[in-house]
Tab-separated table of C-alpha atoms in Angstrom:
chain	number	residue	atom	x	y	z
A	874	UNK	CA	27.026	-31.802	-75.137
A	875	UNK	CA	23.419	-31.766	-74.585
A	876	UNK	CA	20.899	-29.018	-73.697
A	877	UNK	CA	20.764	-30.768	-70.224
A	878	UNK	CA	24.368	-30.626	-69.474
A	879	UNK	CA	24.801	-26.840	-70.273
A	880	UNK	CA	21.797	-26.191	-68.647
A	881	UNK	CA	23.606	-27.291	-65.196
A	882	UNK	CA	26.902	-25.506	-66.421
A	883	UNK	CA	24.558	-22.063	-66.391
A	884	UNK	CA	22.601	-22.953	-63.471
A	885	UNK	CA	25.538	-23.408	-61.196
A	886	UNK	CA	28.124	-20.516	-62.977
A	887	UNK	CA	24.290	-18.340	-61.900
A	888	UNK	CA	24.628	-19.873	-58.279
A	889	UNK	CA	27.745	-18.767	-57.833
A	890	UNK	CA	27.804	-15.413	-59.117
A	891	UNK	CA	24.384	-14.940	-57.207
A	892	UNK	CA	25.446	-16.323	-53.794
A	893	UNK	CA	29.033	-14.355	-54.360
A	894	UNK	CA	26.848	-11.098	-55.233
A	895	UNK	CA	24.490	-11.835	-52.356
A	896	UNK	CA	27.270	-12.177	-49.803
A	897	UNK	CA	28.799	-9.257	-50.338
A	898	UNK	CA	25.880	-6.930	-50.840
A	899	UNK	CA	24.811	-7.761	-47.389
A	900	UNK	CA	28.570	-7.693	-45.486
A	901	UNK	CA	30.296	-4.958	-47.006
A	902	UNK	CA	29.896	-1.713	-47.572
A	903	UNK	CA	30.600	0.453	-50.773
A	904	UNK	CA	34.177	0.184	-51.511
A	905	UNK	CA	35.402	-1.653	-48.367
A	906	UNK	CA	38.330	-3.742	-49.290
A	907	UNK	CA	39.980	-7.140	-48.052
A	908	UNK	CA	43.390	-7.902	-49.195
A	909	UNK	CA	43.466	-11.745	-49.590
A	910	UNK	CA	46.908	-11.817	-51.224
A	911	UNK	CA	49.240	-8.588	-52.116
A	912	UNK	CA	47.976	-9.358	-55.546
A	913	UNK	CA	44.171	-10.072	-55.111
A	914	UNK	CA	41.559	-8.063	-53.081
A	915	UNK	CA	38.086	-8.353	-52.511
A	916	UNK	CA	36.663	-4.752	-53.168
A	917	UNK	CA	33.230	-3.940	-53.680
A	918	UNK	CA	32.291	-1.545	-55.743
A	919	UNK	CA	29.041	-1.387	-58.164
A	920	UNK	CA	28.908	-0.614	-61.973
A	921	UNK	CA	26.198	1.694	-63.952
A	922	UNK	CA	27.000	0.971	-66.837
A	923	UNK	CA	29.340	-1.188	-69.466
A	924	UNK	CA	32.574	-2.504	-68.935
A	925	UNK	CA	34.789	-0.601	-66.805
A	926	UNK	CA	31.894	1.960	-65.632
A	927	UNK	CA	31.481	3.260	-69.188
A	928	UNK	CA	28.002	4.896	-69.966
A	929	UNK	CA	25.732	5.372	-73.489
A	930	UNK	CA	25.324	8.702	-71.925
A	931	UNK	CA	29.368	8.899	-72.413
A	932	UNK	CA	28.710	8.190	-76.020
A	933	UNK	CA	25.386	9.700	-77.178
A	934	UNK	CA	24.900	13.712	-75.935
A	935	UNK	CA	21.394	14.270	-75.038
A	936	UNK	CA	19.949	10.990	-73.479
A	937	UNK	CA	20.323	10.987	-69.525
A	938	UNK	CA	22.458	8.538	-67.466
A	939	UNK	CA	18.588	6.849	-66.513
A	940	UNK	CA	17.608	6.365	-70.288
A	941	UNK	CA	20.815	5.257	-71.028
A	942	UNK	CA	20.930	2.270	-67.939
A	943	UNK	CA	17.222	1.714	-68.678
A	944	UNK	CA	18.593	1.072	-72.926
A	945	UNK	CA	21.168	-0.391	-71.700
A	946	UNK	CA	19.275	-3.050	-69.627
A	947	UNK	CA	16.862	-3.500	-72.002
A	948	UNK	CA	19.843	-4.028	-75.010
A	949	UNK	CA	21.367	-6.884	-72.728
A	950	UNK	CA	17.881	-8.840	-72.474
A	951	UNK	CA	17.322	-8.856	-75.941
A	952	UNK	CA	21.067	-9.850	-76.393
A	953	UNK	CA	20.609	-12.634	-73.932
A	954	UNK	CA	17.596	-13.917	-75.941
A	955	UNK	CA	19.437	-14.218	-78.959
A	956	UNK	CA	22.484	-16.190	-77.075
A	957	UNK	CA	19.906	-18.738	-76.015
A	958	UNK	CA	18.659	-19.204	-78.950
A	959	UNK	CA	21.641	-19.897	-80.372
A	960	UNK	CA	22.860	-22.490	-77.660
A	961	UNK	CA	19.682	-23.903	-78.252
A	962	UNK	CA	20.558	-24.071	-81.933
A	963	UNK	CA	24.035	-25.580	-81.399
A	964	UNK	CA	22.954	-28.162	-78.951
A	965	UNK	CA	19.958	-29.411	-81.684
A	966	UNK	CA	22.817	-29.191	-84.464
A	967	UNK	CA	25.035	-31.293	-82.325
A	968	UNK	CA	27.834	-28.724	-82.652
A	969	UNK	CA	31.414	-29.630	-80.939
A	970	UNK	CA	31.361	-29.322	-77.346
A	971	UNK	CA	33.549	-26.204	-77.338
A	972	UNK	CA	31.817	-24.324	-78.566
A	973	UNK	CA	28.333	-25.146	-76.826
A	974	UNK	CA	30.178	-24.845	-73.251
A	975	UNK	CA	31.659	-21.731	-74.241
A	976	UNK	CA	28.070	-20.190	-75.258
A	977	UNK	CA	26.716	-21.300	-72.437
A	978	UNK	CA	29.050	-19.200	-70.318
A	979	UNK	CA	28.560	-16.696	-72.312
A	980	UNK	CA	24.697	-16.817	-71.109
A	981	UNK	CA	25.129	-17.440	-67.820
A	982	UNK	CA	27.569	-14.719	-67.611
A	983	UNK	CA	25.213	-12.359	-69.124
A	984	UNK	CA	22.445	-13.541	-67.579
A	985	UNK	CA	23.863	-12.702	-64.019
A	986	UNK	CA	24.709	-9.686	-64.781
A	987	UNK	CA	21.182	-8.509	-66.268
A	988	UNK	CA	19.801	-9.754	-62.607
A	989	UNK	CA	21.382	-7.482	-61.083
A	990	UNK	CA	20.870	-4.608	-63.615
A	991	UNK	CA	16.474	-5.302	-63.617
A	992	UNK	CA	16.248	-6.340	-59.791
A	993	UNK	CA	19.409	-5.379	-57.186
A	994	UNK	CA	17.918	-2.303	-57.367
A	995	UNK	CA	14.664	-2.912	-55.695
A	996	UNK	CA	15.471	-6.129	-53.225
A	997	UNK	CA	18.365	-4.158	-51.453
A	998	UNK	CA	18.431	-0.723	-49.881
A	999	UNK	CA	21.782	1.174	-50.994
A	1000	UNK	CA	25.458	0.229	-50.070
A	1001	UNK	CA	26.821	3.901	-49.314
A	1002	UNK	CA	28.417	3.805	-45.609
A	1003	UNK	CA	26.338	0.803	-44.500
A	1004	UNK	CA	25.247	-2.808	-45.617
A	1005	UNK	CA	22.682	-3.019	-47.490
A	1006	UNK	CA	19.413	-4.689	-46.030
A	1007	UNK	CA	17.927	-7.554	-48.323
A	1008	UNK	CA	14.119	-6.498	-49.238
A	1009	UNK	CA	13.675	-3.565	-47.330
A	1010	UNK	CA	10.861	-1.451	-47.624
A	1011	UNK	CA	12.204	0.910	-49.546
A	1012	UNK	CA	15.240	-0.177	-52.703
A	1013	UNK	CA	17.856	2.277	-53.426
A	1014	UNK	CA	16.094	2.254	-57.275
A	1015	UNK	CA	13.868	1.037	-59.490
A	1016	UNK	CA	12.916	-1.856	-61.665
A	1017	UNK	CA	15.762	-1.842	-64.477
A	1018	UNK	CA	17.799	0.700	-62.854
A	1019	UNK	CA	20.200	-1.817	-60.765
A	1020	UNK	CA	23.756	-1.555	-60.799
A	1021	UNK	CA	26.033	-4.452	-60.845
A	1022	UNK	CA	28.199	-5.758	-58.155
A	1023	UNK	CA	31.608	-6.597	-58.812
A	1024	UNK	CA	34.315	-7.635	-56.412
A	1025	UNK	CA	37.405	-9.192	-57.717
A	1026	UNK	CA	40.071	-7.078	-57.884
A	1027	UNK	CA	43.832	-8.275	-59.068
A	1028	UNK	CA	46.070	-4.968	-58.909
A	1029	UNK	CA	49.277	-7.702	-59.791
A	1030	UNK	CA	51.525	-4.496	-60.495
A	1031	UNK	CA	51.086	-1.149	-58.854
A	1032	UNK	CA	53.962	1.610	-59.577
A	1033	UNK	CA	55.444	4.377	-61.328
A	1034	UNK	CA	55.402	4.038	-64.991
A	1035	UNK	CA	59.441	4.798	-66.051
A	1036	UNK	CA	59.585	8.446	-67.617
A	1037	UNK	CA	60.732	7.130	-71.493
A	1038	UNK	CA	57.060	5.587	-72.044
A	1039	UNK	CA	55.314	8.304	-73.987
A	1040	UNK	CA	51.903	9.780	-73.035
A	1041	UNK	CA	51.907	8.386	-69.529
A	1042	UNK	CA	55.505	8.266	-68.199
A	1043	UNK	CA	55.585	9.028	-64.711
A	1044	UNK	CA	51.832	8.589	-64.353
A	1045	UNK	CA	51.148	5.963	-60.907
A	1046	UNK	CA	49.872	2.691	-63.136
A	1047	UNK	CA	48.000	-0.206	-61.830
A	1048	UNK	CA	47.620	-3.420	-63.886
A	1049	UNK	CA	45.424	-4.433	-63.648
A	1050	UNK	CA	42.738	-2.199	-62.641
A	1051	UNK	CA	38.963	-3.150	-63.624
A	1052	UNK	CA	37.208	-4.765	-60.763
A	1053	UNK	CA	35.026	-7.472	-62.031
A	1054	UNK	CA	32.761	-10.245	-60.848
A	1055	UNK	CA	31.305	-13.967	-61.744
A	1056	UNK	CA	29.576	-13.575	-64.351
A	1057	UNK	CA	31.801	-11.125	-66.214
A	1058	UNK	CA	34.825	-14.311	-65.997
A	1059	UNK	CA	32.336	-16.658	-67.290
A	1060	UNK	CA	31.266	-14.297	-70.192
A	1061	UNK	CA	35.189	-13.478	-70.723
A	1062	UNK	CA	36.194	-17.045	-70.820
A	1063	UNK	CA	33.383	-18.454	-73.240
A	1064	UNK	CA	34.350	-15.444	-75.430
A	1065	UNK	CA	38.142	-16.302	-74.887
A	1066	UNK	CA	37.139	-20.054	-76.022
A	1067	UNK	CA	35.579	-19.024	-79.016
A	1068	UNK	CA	38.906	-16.890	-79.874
A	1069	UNK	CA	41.520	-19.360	-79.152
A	1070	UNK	CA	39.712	-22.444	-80.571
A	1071	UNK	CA	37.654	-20.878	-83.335
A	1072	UNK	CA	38.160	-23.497	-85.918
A	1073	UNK	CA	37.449	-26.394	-83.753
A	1074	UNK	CA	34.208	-24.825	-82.309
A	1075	UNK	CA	32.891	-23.658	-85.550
A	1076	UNK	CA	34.766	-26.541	-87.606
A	1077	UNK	CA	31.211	-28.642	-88.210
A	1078	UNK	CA	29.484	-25.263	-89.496
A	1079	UNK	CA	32.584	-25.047	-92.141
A	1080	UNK	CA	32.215	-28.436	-93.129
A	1081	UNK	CA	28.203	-27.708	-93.263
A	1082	UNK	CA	28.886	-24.649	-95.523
A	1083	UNK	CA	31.689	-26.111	-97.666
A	1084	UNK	CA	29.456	-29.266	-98.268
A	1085	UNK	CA	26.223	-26.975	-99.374
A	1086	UNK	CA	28.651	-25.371	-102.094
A	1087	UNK	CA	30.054	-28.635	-103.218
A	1088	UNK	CA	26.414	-29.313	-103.884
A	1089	UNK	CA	25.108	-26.121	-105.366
A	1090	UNK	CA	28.724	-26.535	-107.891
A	1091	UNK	CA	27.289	-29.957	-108.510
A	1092	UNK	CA	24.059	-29.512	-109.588
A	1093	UNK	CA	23.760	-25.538	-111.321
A	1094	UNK	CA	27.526	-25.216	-112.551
C-alpha cells in the first residue's frame, strides 16, 4: 500500500470520528442517552483519562489529576510521532499491506483522540446540563486539558450474575460496559490486525532478519 493510500484511510477514519465527536458535543448533553437497539445506545459521556476513565493520578500518589492529563497528553503526542514514523517506515520498506493499514488505524485512532485531549477543551464551553456551544468565549479548560468524547455504548447483556461465580455472584453485571468512540475502534482494530495476523504482517521483516543471519553465518562463521 502506498503512503498515499493510508494517508486517505487516516484522513477519512479522522473525518469521521471528528464529525461523530462534533455532532454530539453540540446536541447532547452530558450523559443523555438514545437507545438505537436494546443492545446499542448512543450515550455521551467524556473521558479524563486512559481507557475506561483510568487516571496516572490512580497510579502514581502525589502528582494531581491536571499533571497527570497534561503527562498524559503530552505521552500520547510523542507516541503518535513514533507511529508515524513507523508507517512511514513500512510504506518506504514496502511492508505487506496488513500491516501498513493496520498502523495506519492505529494513527488515526490515536490521533483523534489526542484532538480532543489538546483542543475540545478550549473550542467548546462544557457539556454539564446543556449543549455545549462551539467556540464560545470562554472553554470549559485549557490547552491540553480536553477530555475525550465517547459515545458508543453496547450493554449486549445486562443482569444478575448467578450466586456460584465467586467474587461477584449476585453483583448487577453489564457486558459490556466501556463506552467508546471512533477513534478508539480504529486503534482497537489495527491493534486486533496486528494480533490475529502477526506473521503475515511482519512476515517480510522475518524473512529480512533471517536473510541478514544467513549472511553474517556465511561470511564470519
Amino acid at each position: 500500500m502506498s503512503l498515499k493510500k493510508a494517508t486517505l484511510l487516516i484522513v477519512v477514519i479522522l473525518l469521521i470520528d471528528q464529525i461523530s465527536k462534533f455532532y454530539i458535543k453540540t446536541q447532547f448533553a452530558l450523559h443523555h442517552r438514545i437507545e438505537v437497539f436494546e443492545w446499542f445506545q448512543i450515550l455521551f459521556v467524556e473521558n479524563d483519562g486512559m481507557a475506561w476513565g483510568t487516571k496516572l493520578s490512580d497510579f502514581i500518589t502525589g502528582i494531581s489529576d491536571r499533571t497527570a492529563k497534561l503527562s498524559l497528553t503530552i505521552f500520547r503526542i510523542v507516541a503518535v510521532i513514533g507511529i508515524g514514523y513507523w508507517l512511514v517506515t513500512s510504506v518506504r520498506k514496502k511492508g505487506p499491506n496488513i500491516l501498513i493499514v493496520a498502523i495506519a488505524l492505529i494513527f488515526a485512532g490515536a490521533l483523534g483522540n489526542i484532538i480532543d485531549s489538546v483542543f475540545y477543551g478550549i473550542i467548546f464551553d462544557d457539556s454539564y446540563s446543556q449543549v455545549a456551544t462551539f467556540l464560545p468565549e470562554t472553554g470549559y479548560d485549557t490547552l491540553f486539558h480536553g477530555k475525550v468524547v465517547d459515545m458508543l455504548h453496547f450493554p449486549l447483556w445486562e443482569g444478575v450474575l448467578p450466586n456460584w461465580i465467586p467474587f461477584v455472584g449476585g453483583d448487577y453485571f453489564t457486558f459490556f460496559e466501556p463506552v467508546f468512540n471512533v477513534a478508539d475502534m480504529a486503534i482497537s482494530s489495527g491493534i486486533g490486525m496486528l494480533i490475529v495476523f502477526n506473521r503475515k504482517a511482519f512476515h517480510q521483516e522475518e524473512e529480512e532478519d533471517h536473510k541478514a543471519s544467513v549472511y553474517i553465518e556465511k561470511e564470519y562463521v
